[in-house]
Amino acid sequence: MDTLIGMSTPSDLERVESRIIELVRNHLSVPATDIAESCRPVLHEVVEQAVTSSEGGKRLRARLAIAAFDAIRPHAGPETRDAMVDLACAIEVFQTAALVHDDIIDESDLRRGKPSAHRALAEATHSTAIGRGLGLMLGDILATMSIAIAEHAASCLHHPHALDSAFLHMQRDVSVGQVLDLAVELNPLDNPTQLADASLNVFRWKTASYTTMAPLQLGLTAAGIAPDRAAELAERIGRPVGVAFQLADDLLDVIGYTKATGKPVGGDIKEGKRSVLLADALTLSDAPARDELIAMYEAPQRDAQDVRRGIEIFTGCGAVDRSRERISALWNEARTAIASSGLDHDAQQTLIRACRMFIPDSCL
Amino acid sequence: MDTLIGMSTPSDLERVESRIIELVRNHLSVPATDIAESCRPVLHEVVEQAVTSSEGGKRLRARLAIAAFDAIRPHAGPETRDAMVDLACAIEVFQTAALVHDDIIDESDLRRGKPSAHRALAEATHSTAIGRGLGLMLGDILATMSIAIAEHAASCLHHPHALDSAFLHMQRDVSVGQVLDLAVELNPLDNPTQLADASLNVFRWKTASYTTMAPLQLGLTAAGIAPDRAAELAERIGRPVGVAFQLADDLLDVIGYTKATGKPVGGDIKEGKRSVLLADALTLSDAPARDELIAMYEAPQRDAQDVRRGIEIFTGCGAVDRSRERISALWNEARTAIASSGLDHDAQQTLIRACRMFIPDSCL
């Protein structure tokens, strides 16, 4: 996939990766003399966890933001582009903050194959409660830090106030999305159309907001596009790409490809997650399979056999194919939005390549 | 006490109170059409909880920030002063965010005599886990919102960039303070001097940072004092006042005055909280009482009789008097810092009156 990425070259990826760690360490450098000696080890654990939690990841969001900037200003000077890289890093730092809190909400023990932040901090302090408290604070620290990084970078780019405001809006939208995501879990299963609508709506807030919409908006605005127009383009292009990305993530959970997600296949079924796939399966399956699914999802937990049976029903009834169709339709919507963006041909090509990163081949 | 507050009149307090609610509602107004119908009730609960959690409180922080501004610019125009009121409100909104997360960390069921946010949301959704998740997100939403409010206000005041930066620093310092607070809980009880040092250090980060230092810094900077000088004055005046405020809060927990704190007397002892009072009691008490205290605090929990006995030891061994001495010394330090501030006489008087709000008479 990396060969498709155009302007956002592998060296950009390395640069983003090392710069994130540098920024996280800079923003957490508190003079040791300001901290009572007996408290330093715990603070040190939190700082190191901030770094560990920030490492890795595909950096898709940062790369999209940089690509959007490059699409408009392919010949920006090195200082301006450095500021854009920092702004892109800020999105990634915010994502880490959101994931740290998400893992506390979901009580997840693992993240990217390593212990989740609150679990690692619980290990380090030999206390589940203190680990959770430290994890919660780590998320807060990273969220605040991401804003500080974004604002410092924005001051060297076009439309700094619009950038600050877009960054804060992104954070709010993701939190609202998490609220909606929890609300969906309270949805009954007897109205699959309503469940599909609700899930797709959550994807716009919880995922598209910071995955594709904000990166596009920030990159385009920073490059000099008028803030209102940048916001509109980001909505028209980024919403369908971001929703398709989340649909693909849920689909990969069922059709395999563990390497791509780092999560065990069927994890969402095991957790009983209300998803678009589930809603489509409830709509498309025959009555016995539907009743089976409802019983399975209303049970307090699901075992490996339930997961296998769930995957079988999702595939057999056509819900998997329906997800692929949804993803293809959204991808076409995004391509149409790019084609009618009024941007020049090269800029359009850059945007198409960058957006294409979010749609795994196996999901189209 | 209210008669002592000088420029920050009761009508300022009412204005801050109503403006906070207005700002919280404005920043959470998402068009209903953007939200799937089945998710609206839960989002509505979160918005209403944001309002409920924001209500009440003494608004000491907002009043100090406004007083600091008024001390320097007693004749500011209405628009400028409105912006200062909004900036002061932003500090209060941030405090609410911090308290919402704090109650999750401490698993507190009550706040200001009402159910804590995550508990109220658990009631509303009939799920402890979803309530906690929604509470966590509510804290995130309020923290982001406080920054947006602060930045909007700052753009109409002196030194907007310095104000933005100070506000973000405040948030970081409070989170670091919460980390240190959790670290103190891991301190052993065999080194009371170290425990007292650590606790006092935590107070600077966890409490003084946003209670007195940031309000002074923001008010003085917004009024036109050079940012570096404002930060230095805020540190020299605000640190001792803020630390004294936290000492007084812990002292009130032991000497009574439930009305002032809204918490049951002896609550900190019941929770086994590592405090300066405890450290002083371990230093000042005789060996049998010290052993009794250590056994009590190392036990998994403490009952009403333990609480009574703890209060008896704290009072009898002189730890309560020692806290009063500490508070008086810090208050004198703050007065000296104000006297040597180089500000004119009226400004100094305004600052003394505003800072005095933080020290209950019964603790001096």
XYZ file of C-alpha atoms in Angstrom:
728
model
C 0.000 0.000 0.000
C 2.848 2.364 0.850
C 3.839 2.715 -2.795
C 0.483 4.363 -3.460
C 0.981 7.197 -1.038
C 2.535 9.736 -3.324
C 3.824 12.820 -1.538
C 3.609 11.241 1.884
C 6.782 9.204 1.412
C 8.233 6.617 3.793
C 10.641 9.277 5.044
C 7.649 11.397 6.091
C 6.396 8.412 8.065
C 9.741 8.022 9.855
C 9.851 11.742 10.482
C 6.362 11.774 11.978
C 7.229 8.781 14.158
C 10.392 10.294 15.631
C 8.922 13.778 15.918
C 5.927 12.503 17.928
C 8.238 10.982 20.536
C 10.300 14.175 20.648
C 7.198 16.341 21.120
C 5.754 14.069 23.821
C 9.028 14.133 25.777
C 9.406 17.929 25.404
C 5.909 18.609 26.639
C 6.343 16.322 29.645
C 9.699 17.665 30.751
C 9.024 18.909 34.261
C 12.198 19.875 36.189
C 12.857 16.990 38.629
C 13.588 19.538 41.360
C 9.954 20.674 41.177
C 8.761 17.179 42.126
C 9.082 15.591 45.581
C 11.625 12.792 45.422
C 9.300 10.048 46.602
C 6.819 10.824 43.810
C 9.316 10.888 40.944
C 9.268 7.146 40.155
C 5.503 7.136 39.511
C 5.673 10.280 37.374
C 8.539 8.663 35.484
C 6.354 5.607 34.814
C 3.613 7.850 33.433
C 6.044 9.750 31.180
C 7.526 6.508 29.847
C 4.031 5.134 29.299
C 3.171 8.301 27.360
C 6.072 7.457 25.055
C 5.222 3.738 24.819
C 1.571 4.479 24.063
C 2.650 6.971 21.398
C 4.869 4.516 19.515
C 3.839 2.592 16.424
C 0.616 2.849 14.519
C 0.297 3.444 10.807
C 0.094 7.233 11.190
C -2.601 7.317 8.508
C -4.107 10.493 9.956
C -0.839 12.400 9.994
C -0.043 11.229 6.473
C -3.464 12.331 5.191
C -3.057 15.778 6.756
C 0.396 16.192 5.214
C -0.841 14.916 1.836
C -3.725 17.416 1.877
C -1.248 20.199 2.586
C 1.145 18.994 -0.129
C -1.737 18.758 -2.604
C -2.280 22.508 -2.293
C 1.262 23.665 -1.600
C 3.629 21.192 -3.264
C 6.504 23.681 -3.035
C 6.174 24.904 0.555
C 9.410 25.954 2.253
C 11.036 23.646 4.813
C 9.982 25.693 7.872
C 6.359 25.786 6.820
C 6.351 22.105 6.046
C 7.977 21.340 9.425
C 5.112 23.189 11.086
C 2.659 21.110 9.027
C 4.398 17.911 10.174
C 4.008 19.063 13.791
C 0.330 19.807 13.235
C -0.046 16.316 11.766
C 1.779 14.855 14.796
C -0.701 16.656 17.067
C -3.534 14.639 15.490
C -1.666 11.418 16.267
C -0.995 12.492 19.872
C -4.693 13.213 20.241
C -5.494 9.781 18.853
C -3.263 8.207 21.479
C -5.079 10.206 24.171
C -8.441 8.985 22.860
C -7.260 5.357 22.716
C -5.936 5.491 26.296
C -9.369 6.595 27.524
C -11.143 4.190 25.158
C -9.229 1.253 26.622
C -10.312 2.304 30.125
C -13.960 2.491 29.015
C -13.792 -0.873 27.239
C -11.598 -2.410 29.973
C -9.220 -3.555 27.203
C -6.018 -5.223 28.345
C -4.210 -4.904 25.023
C -3.479 -2.173 22.490
C -1.342 -2.697 19.395
C -0.210 -6.021 20.869
C 1.156 -4.395 24.054
C -0.537 -3.934 27.439
C -2.959 -1.002 27.327
C -1.766 2.101 29.229
C -3.910 1.663 32.326
C -3.008 -2.023 32.515
C 0.726 -1.321 32.185
C 0.462 1.358 34.887
C -1.488 -1.041 37.113
C 1.348 -3.545 36.726
C 3.947 -0.903 37.542
C 2.147 0.258 40.692
C 0.736 -3.144 41.740
C -2.728 -1.585 41.934
C -5.604 -1.848 39.482
C -7.268 1.271 40.893
C -4.123 3.413 40.821
C -3.264 2.130 37.342
C -6.681 3.140 36.088
C -6.376 6.562 37.727
C -2.939 7.121 36.213
C -4.217 5.977 32.806
C -7.109 8.409 32.999
C -4.676 11.236 33.787
C -2.298 10.128 31.040
C -5.156 10.466 28.550
C -5.904 13.943 29.886
C -2.242 14.956 29.674
C -1.918 13.722 26.076
C -5.136 15.470 25.017
C -3.978 18.802 26.460
C -0.533 18.286 24.971
C -1.966 17.652 21.514
C -3.680 21.047 21.645
C -0.479 22.779 22.725
C 1.432 21.102 19.871
C -1.277 22.004 17.346
C -1.437 25.632 18.433
C 2.306 26.101 18.347
C 2.424 24.632 14.840
C -0.632 26.602 13.684
C 1.055 29.904 14.500
C 3.482 29.259 11.592
C 0.763 28.242 9.091
C -2.141 29.876 7.247
C -5.314 30.695 9.208
C -3.964 29.882 12.697
C -7.227 30.718 14.489
C -9.255 28.514 12.166
C -6.739 25.706 12.757
C -6.990 26.073 16.566
C -10.741 26.047 16.361
C -10.850 23.028 14.016
C -8.559 21.097 16.332
C -10.765 21.762 19.366
C -13.875 20.876 17.362
C -12.253 17.594 16.386
C -11.674 16.737 20.045
C -15.228 17.588 20.972
C -16.662 15.569 18.089
C -14.674 12.468 19.038
C -15.891 12.680 22.647
C -19.471 13.122 21.431
C -18.858 10.114 19.159
C -17.764 8.012 22.131
C -20.937 9.044 23.953
C -22.997 7.975 20.927
C -21.022 4.723 20.705
C -22.011 3.913 24.282
C -25.588 4.925 23.449
C -25.695 2.453 20.548
C -24.929 -0.350 22.988
C -28.276 0.439 24.597
C -30.121 0.058 21.245
C -32.537 -2.873 21.131
C -32.012 -5.498 18.418
C -35.604 -5.557 17.133
C -35.116 -2.628 14.769
C -32.089 -3.354 12.564
C -32.678 -0.383 10.242
C -32.524 1.952 13.213
C -29.407 0.154 14.481
C -27.661 0.499 11.108
C -28.543 4.213 10.940
C -27.333 4.780 14.476
C -24.065 2.900 13.891
C -23.296 4.757 10.666
C -24.038 8.013 12.468
C -21.632 7.082 15.266
C -18.921 6.366 12.680
C -19.135 9.954 11.426
C -18.579 11.312 14.952
C -16.352 8.725 16.532
C -14.133 7.838 13.576
C -14.480 10.055 10.489
C -14.188 13.216 12.637
C -10.527 12.764 13.529
C -9.485 10.075 11.043
C -10.206 11.818 7.774
C -12.313 14.970 8.199
C -10.004 16.838 10.590
C -6.766 15.789 8.839
C -8.165 17.026 5.505
C -9.552 20.208 7.061
C -6.309 20.975 8.904
C -4.065 20.205 5.933
C -6.138 22.201 3.444
C -6.612 25.161 5.807
C -2.933 25.229 6.777
C -2.061 25.307 3.076
C -4.130 28.445 2.593
C -7.552 27.277 1.436
C -10.257 29.513 2.959
C -11.390 27.916 6.262
C -15.071 27.548 5.277
C -14.224 25.923 1.967
C -11.670 23.629 3.611
C -14.283 22.541 6.166
C -16.789 21.828 3.412
C -14.311 19.837 1.314
C -13.225 17.901 4.404
C -16.833 17.027 5.147
C -17.678 15.995 1.587
C -14.510 13.940 1.050
C -13.560 12.937 4.580
C -16.940 11.809 5.895
C -17.455 8.989 3.357
C -13.807 7.895 3.555
C -13.862 7.852 7.355
C -17.153 5.979 7.571
C -15.858 3.464 4.987
C -12.675 3.077 7.049
C -14.668 2.138 10.155
C -16.897 -0.216 8.145
C -13.734 -1.854 6.780
C -12.325 -2.161 10.306
C -15.484 -3.938 11.451
C -15.487 -6.086 8.316
C -11.867 -7.155 8.816
C -12.889 -8.301 12.272
C -15.102 -10.871 10.569
C -13.313 -11.757 7.321
C -9.960 -12.205 8.975
C -6.775 -10.358 8.231
C -5.616 -10.276 11.847
C -2.310 -8.771 10.731
C -4.051 -5.618 9.531
C -5.989 -4.902 12.720
C -3.788 -6.517 15.359
C -6.982 -7.804 16.954
C -8.210 -11.411 17.118
C -10.780 -12.309 14.439
C -14.337 -12.097 15.713
C -13.407 -9.875 18.670
C -16.374 -7.590 18.041
C -18.763 -10.564 18.048
C -17.210 -11.843 21.279
C -17.760 -8.408 22.851
C -21.339 -8.340 21.529
C -20.679 -5.039 19.776
C -23.656 -3.396 18.067
C -22.380 -2.919 14.515
C -23.584 -2.209 10.982
C -22.652 -5.793 10.091
C -24.934 -7.059 12.851
C -27.740 -4.751 11.739
C -27.383 -5.934 8.125
C -27.315 -9.569 9.256
C -30.499 -9.043 11.278
C -32.136 -7.547 8.185
C -30.885 -10.092 5.632
C -30.958 -13.410 7.504
C -33.946 -15.749 7.722
C -36.018 -15.924 10.890
C -34.177 -18.811 12.595
C -30.743 -17.260 12.010
C -32.074 -13.881 13.172
C -33.432 -15.369 16.393
C -30.132 -17.157 16.898
C -28.204 -13.890 16.493
C -30.506 -11.992 18.871
C -30.166 -14.709 21.529
C -26.393 -14.685 21.052
C -26.075 -10.879 21.379
C -28.487 -10.637 24.296
C -26.544 -13.266 26.257
C -24.145 -11.885 28.884
C -21.178 -13.356 26.976
C -20.225 -15.278 23.872
C -17.726 -18.160 23.500
C -15.498 -19.250 20.583
C -18.282 -21.407 19.118
C -20.667 -18.410 19.127
C -18.024 -16.362 17.337
C -17.617 -19.023 14.628
C -21.388 -19.277 14.216
C -21.709 -15.476 14.097
C -19.117 -15.233 11.323
C -20.957 -18.021 9.473
C -24.276 -16.165 9.638
C -22.732 -12.769 8.716
C -21.129 -14.358 5.651
C -23.954 -16.679 4.652
C -26.803 -14.156 4.812
C -25.009 -11.582 2.671
C -24.154 -9.069 5.426
C -20.459 -9.279 4.536
C -21.237 -8.537 0.885
C -23.541 -5.728 1.996
C -20.655 -4.141 3.920
C -18.412 -4.350 0.862
C -21.157 -2.641 -1.174
C -21.474 0.062 1.463
C -17.699 0.612 1.433
C -17.586 0.764 -2.395
C -20.472 3.241 -2.489
C -18.800 5.483 0.097
C -15.491 5.300 -1.748
C -17.252 6.347 -4.953
C -18.899 9.197 -3.073
C -15.484 10.381 -1.926
C -14.021 10.133 -5.446
C -16.926 12.159 -6.807
C -16.392 14.792 -4.126
C -12.719 15.018 -5.041
C -13.550 15.205 -8.758
C -15.956 18.103 -8.158
C -13.668 19.869 -5.661
C -12.419 22.421 -8.173
C -8.817 21.550 -7.213
C -6.304 21.016 -10.009
C -5.592 17.565 -11.445
C -2.382 16.906 -9.509
C -3.970 17.960 -6.229
C -6.899 15.630 -6.900
C -4.570 12.723 -7.604
C -2.669 13.368 -4.381
C -5.906 13.410 -2.408
C -7.213 10.221 -4.047
C -3.985 8.368 -3.281
C -3.983 9.579 0.315
C -7.636 8.696 0.909
C -7.161 5.288 -0.694
C -4.840 4.348 2.206
C -7.916 4.096 4.425
C -9.661 1.398 2.353
C -7.992 -2.036 2.480
C -8.043 -3.822 -0.898
C -9.791 -6.825 0.626
C -12.809 -4.704 1.598
C -13.679 -3.279 -1.813
C -16.816 36.332 54.025
C -18.490 37.718 50.901
C -18.334 41.269 52.277
C -14.539 41.056 52.156
C -14.295 40.423 48.440
C -14.044 43.970 47.237
C -14.349 44.372 43.476
C -15.666 40.870 42.983
C -19.170 41.754 44.137
C -22.124 39.385 44.618
C -23.416 40.456 41.214
C -20.141 39.199 39.678
C -20.795 35.871 41.356
C -24.304 35.667 39.919
C -23.002 36.697 36.529
C -20.299 34.022 36.574
C -22.841 31.415 37.639
C -25.336 32.151 34.869
C -22.647 32.717 32.248
C -21.075 29.304 32.939
C -24.360 27.553 32.237
C -24.864 29.620 29.087
C -21.355 28.799 27.829
C -21.713 25.079 28.595
C -25.020 24.900 26.706
C -23.656 26.874 23.737
C -20.616 24.671 23.374
C -22.692 21.496 23.533
C -25.322 22.539 21.035
C -25.075 19.925 18.313
C -27.912 20.085 15.735
C -30.293 17.218 16.622
C -30.526 16.328 12.940
C -26.829 15.390 13.003
C -27.499 12.715 15.635
C -29.285 9.409 15.022
C -32.641 9.505 16.762
C -32.077 6.435 18.918
C -28.889 7.970 20.373
C -30.348 11.365 21.236
C -31.679 10.480 24.708
C -28.246 9.414 25.988
C -26.544 12.491 24.517
C -29.265 14.582 26.129
C -28.474 12.979 29.522
C -24.802 13.849 29.086
C -25.571 17.469 28.140
C -27.903 17.871 31.123
C -25.294 16.286 33.386
C -22.734 18.780 32.041
C -25.071 21.534 33.245
C -25.832 19.876 36.599
C -22.144 19.248 37.270
C -21.382 22.876 36.400
C -23.893 24.339 38.854
C -23.050 25.645 42.304
C -19.668 25.951 43.900
C -18.213 29.066 45.438
C -16.543 30.210 42.202
C -13.496 31.266 44.201
C -11.203 30.732 41.230
C -13.254 32.866 38.865
C -13.581 35.573 41.488
C -9.827 35.624 42.110
C -9.100 35.912 38.375
C -11.573 38.795 38.028
C -10.203 40.490 41.146
C -6.640 40.257 39.791
C -7.815 41.832 36.535
C -9.749 44.564 38.364
C -6.731 45.278 40.575
C -4.747 46.317 37.504
C -7.540 47.703 35.329
C -10.239 49.040 37.650
C -11.772 51.060 34.811
C -11.838 48.506 31.985
C -14.637 48.919 29.447
C -17.652 46.581 29.571
C -16.623 44.490 26.557
C -13.150 43.869 27.901
C -14.497 43.012 31.321
C -17.070 40.633 29.754
C -14.190 38.828 28.077
C -12.419 38.628 31.442
C -15.560 37.143 33.018
C -15.627 34.507 30.272
C -11.956 33.705 30.846
C -12.743 33.329 34.555
C -15.683 31.041 33.694
C -13.324 28.877 31.633
C -11.297 28.161 34.792
C -14.485 27.014 36.545
C -15.498 24.811 33.615
C -12.059 23.237 33.719
C -12.457 22.647 37.440
C -15.714 20.821 36.802
C -13.946 18.667 34.202
C -11.208 17.833 36.697
C -13.730 16.983 39.429
C -15.701 14.687 37.105
C -12.527 12.688 36.397
C -11.414 12.898 40.030
C -14.683 11.323 41.172
C -14.145 8.442 38.743
C -10.612 7.892 40.056
C -11.753 8.037 43.686
C -14.979 6.136 42.955
C -16.875 8.912 44.770
C -20.653 8.663 44.749
C -21.283 12.261 45.792
C -20.143 15.732 44.739
C -21.476 18.944 46.280
C -24.229 16.876 47.929
C -25.505 15.514 44.605
C -24.659 12.232 42.838
C -21.289 12.482 41.100
C -21.484 12.687 37.299
C -20.558 9.082 36.519
C -22.939 7.831 39.218
C -25.820 9.947 37.898
C -25.127 8.709 34.356
C -24.980 5.126 35.603
C -28.425 5.622 37.162
C -29.779 7.114 33.939
C -28.484 4.262 31.763
C -28.933 1.455 34.325
C -25.300 0.470 33.798
C -22.305 1.153 36.009
C -19.878 0.554 33.139
C -21.704 2.804 30.656
C -22.154 5.474 33.351
C -18.430 5.467 34.021
C -17.651 5.644 30.302
C -20.049 8.530 29.798
C -18.584 10.307 32.851
C -15.085 9.913 31.471
C -16.211 11.436 28.156
C -18.086 14.231 29.940
C -14.844 15.174 31.683
C -13.045 15.180 28.331
C -15.767 17.297 26.730
C -15.703 19.871 29.548
C -11.890 20.076 29.479
C -11.851 20.738 25.724
C -14.724 23.190 26.090
C -12.889 25.139 28.783
C -9.993 25.675 26.372
C -12.335 26.847 23.618
C -14.006 29.300 26.021
C -10.655 30.563 27.273
C -9.253 31.093 23.785
C -12.302 32.913 22.561
C -12.167 35.225 25.565
C -8.391 35.669 25.309
C -8.675 37.035 21.786
C -10.344 40.163 23.273
C -7.780 40.644 26.075
C -4.110 41.586 26.419
C -1.470 38.982 25.494
C -3.844 36.389 23.983
C -1.078 33.894 23.141
C 0.336 34.057 26.658
C -3.188 33.489 28.018
C -3.741 30.447 25.772
C -0.425 29.010 26.807
C -1.031 29.658 30.522
C -4.418 27.958 30.322
C -2.949 24.832 28.716
C -0.110 24.791 31.252
C -2.668 24.943 34.035
C -4.434 21.870 32.669
C -1.181 19.957 32.345
C -0.086 20.885 35.860
C -3.361 19.717 37.403
C -3.099 16.342 35.619
C 0.518 16.010 36.771
C -0.724 16.890 40.261
C -3.286 14.097 40.136
C -0.528 11.696 39.113
C 1.557 12.854 42.082
C -1.479 12.555 44.352
C -1.841 8.911 43.372
C 1.928 8.486 43.859
C 1.669 9.812 47.420
C -0.774 7.018 48.219
C 2.085 4.615 47.543
C 4.355 6.411 50.078
C 5.232 4.281 53.105
C 4.320 5.645 56.548
C 7.740 5.153 58.153
C 9.144 8.446 56.906
C 6.729 11.228 57.925
C 9.073 14.056 56.895
C 9.192 12.646 53.380
C 5.423 12.215 53.406
C 4.861 15.837 54.487
C 7.253 17.105 51.791
C 5.555 14.985 49.135
C 2.060 16.081 50.186
C 2.971 19.760 50.192
C 4.558 19.303 46.779
C 1.378 17.671 45.460
C -0.658 20.611 46.746
C 1.342 22.993 44.553
C 0.569 20.914 41.439
C -2.856 19.523 42.167
C -4.444 22.504 43.906
C -2.440 25.748 43.831
C -1.896 25.406 40.058
C -5.497 26.047 39.067
C -6.942 27.417 42.304
C -4.780 30.474 42.789
C -1.715 30.513 40.518
C -3.524 30.304 37.165
C -6.365 32.665 38.166
C -3.815 35.272 39.262
C -1.661 34.719 36.186
C -4.605 34.898 33.799
C -6.164 37.947 35.462
C -2.911 39.900 35.648
C -1.837 38.969 32.116
C -5.249 39.756 30.651
C -5.085 43.161 32.334
C -1.840 43.961 30.532
C 0.942 42.984 32.931
C 3.865 41.509 30.969
C 3.397 37.706 30.795
C 6.697 36.807 32.500
C 6.077 39.197 35.368
C 2.483 38.010 35.741
C 3.689 34.392 35.920
C 6.273 35.297 38.554
C 3.756 37.237 40.683
C 1.246 34.402 40.359
C 3.859 31.921 41.551
C 5.024 34.050 44.493
C 1.511 34.990 45.669
C -0.586 32.120 44.399
C 1.559 29.166 45.420
C 1.446 29.872 49.184
C -2.257 30.811 49.087
C -3.148 27.690 47.126
C -1.119 25.360 49.330
C -2.671 26.994 52.427
C -6.118 26.494 50.858
C -5.528 22.762 50.477
C -4.089 22.496 54.014
C -7.215 24.274 55.285
C -9.431 21.883 53.321
C -7.709 18.895 54.926
C -7.843 20.572 58.334
C -11.582 21.265 58.050
C -12.027 17.574 57.397
C -10.758 16.980 60.926
C -11.906 20.007 62.931
C -15.423 19.880 61.594
C -17.252 22.567 59.691
C -19.083 20.143 57.428
C -21.080 23.035 56.013
C -17.952 24.569 54.495
C -16.739 21.460 52.710
C -19.989 19.592 52.081
C -18.126 16.444 53.068
C -18.628 14.343 56.214
C -16.114 15.071 58.984
C -13.230 12.621 59.021
C -13.821 11.525 55.432
C -10.100 11.694 54.636
C -9.286 9.485 57.630
C -11.975 7.011 56.583
C -10.413 6.871 53.093
C -6.944 6.474 54.609
C -5.690 9.496 52.699
C -1.978 10.286 53.002
C -2.012 13.915 54.183
C 0.203 16.551 55.765
C -1.907 16.225 58.917
C -1.139 12.520 59.042
C 2.567 13.160 58.438
C 2.634 15.766 61.237
C 0.756 13.412 63.565
C 3.271 10.639 62.855
C 6.083 13.071 63.682
C 4.534 14.647 66.781
C 2.722 11.746 68.495
C 4.313 9.371 71.005
C 5.257 5.851 69.974
C 2.017 4.075 70.977
C -0.179 6.620 69.180
C 2.109 6.494 66.147
C 1.876 2.703 65.994
C -1.870 2.970 66.349
C -2.073 5.415 63.438
C 0.155 3.289 61.222
C -1.935 0.179 61.925
C -5.101 2.158 61.244
C -3.855 3.565 57.904
C -2.364 0.281 56.744
C -5.642 -1.550 57.369
C -7.806 -2.122 54.265
C -10.544 0.092 55.750
C -11.429 2.248 58.747
C -14.727 2.437 60.653
C -16.435 5.299 62.542
C -14.555 4.447 65.726
C -11.203 4.620 63.876
C -12.209 8.030 62.520
C -13.021 9.328 66.025
C -9.744 7.969 67.374
C -7.822 9.460 64.435
C -9.292 12.906 65.080
C -8.427 12.507 68.760
C -4.777 11.727 67.971
C -4.467 14.494 65.330
C -5.789 17.031 67.836
C -4.061 15.712 70.954
C -0.549 15.410 69.507
C -0.497 18.926 68.114
C -0.852 18.061 64.412
C -3.943 20.264 64.127
C -2.057 23.202 65.665
C 0.873 22.465 63.372
C -1.440 22.762 60.341
C -2.735 26.106 61.600
C 0.872 27.280 61.942
C 1.661 26.100 58.436
C -1.398 27.939 57.076
C -0.514 31.160 58.934
C 3.082 31.027 57.703
C 1.930 30.539 54.099
C -0.580 33.338 54.409
C 2.177 35.649 55.688
C 4.375 34.564 52.776
C 1.589 35.547 50.368
C 1.068 38.929 52.080
C 4.791 39.634 51.884
C 4.789 38.729 48.183
C 1.893 41.119 47.577
C 3.608 43.869 49.595
C 6.782 43.538 47.514
C 4.914 43.185 44.206
C 5.501 46.774 43.147
C 1.760 47.149 42.482
C 0.020 50.256 43.789
C -1.702 50.338 47.170
C -5.257 49.858 45.909
C -4.231 46.943 43.702
C -2.474 45.317 46.644
C -5.561 45.706 48.830
C -7.750 44.146 46.145
C -5.380 41.179 45.843
C -5.174 40.686 49.626
C -8.966 40.671 49.939
C -9.330 38.241 47.038
C -6.646 35.870 48.328
C -8.096 35.993 51.842
C -11.232 34.240 50.512
C -9.195 31.036 50.284
C -8.302 30.889 53.987
C -11.248 30.097 56.306
C -11.126 32.098 59.555
C -11.257 28.924 61.607
C -7.957 27.726 60.114
C -5.759 30.695 60.977
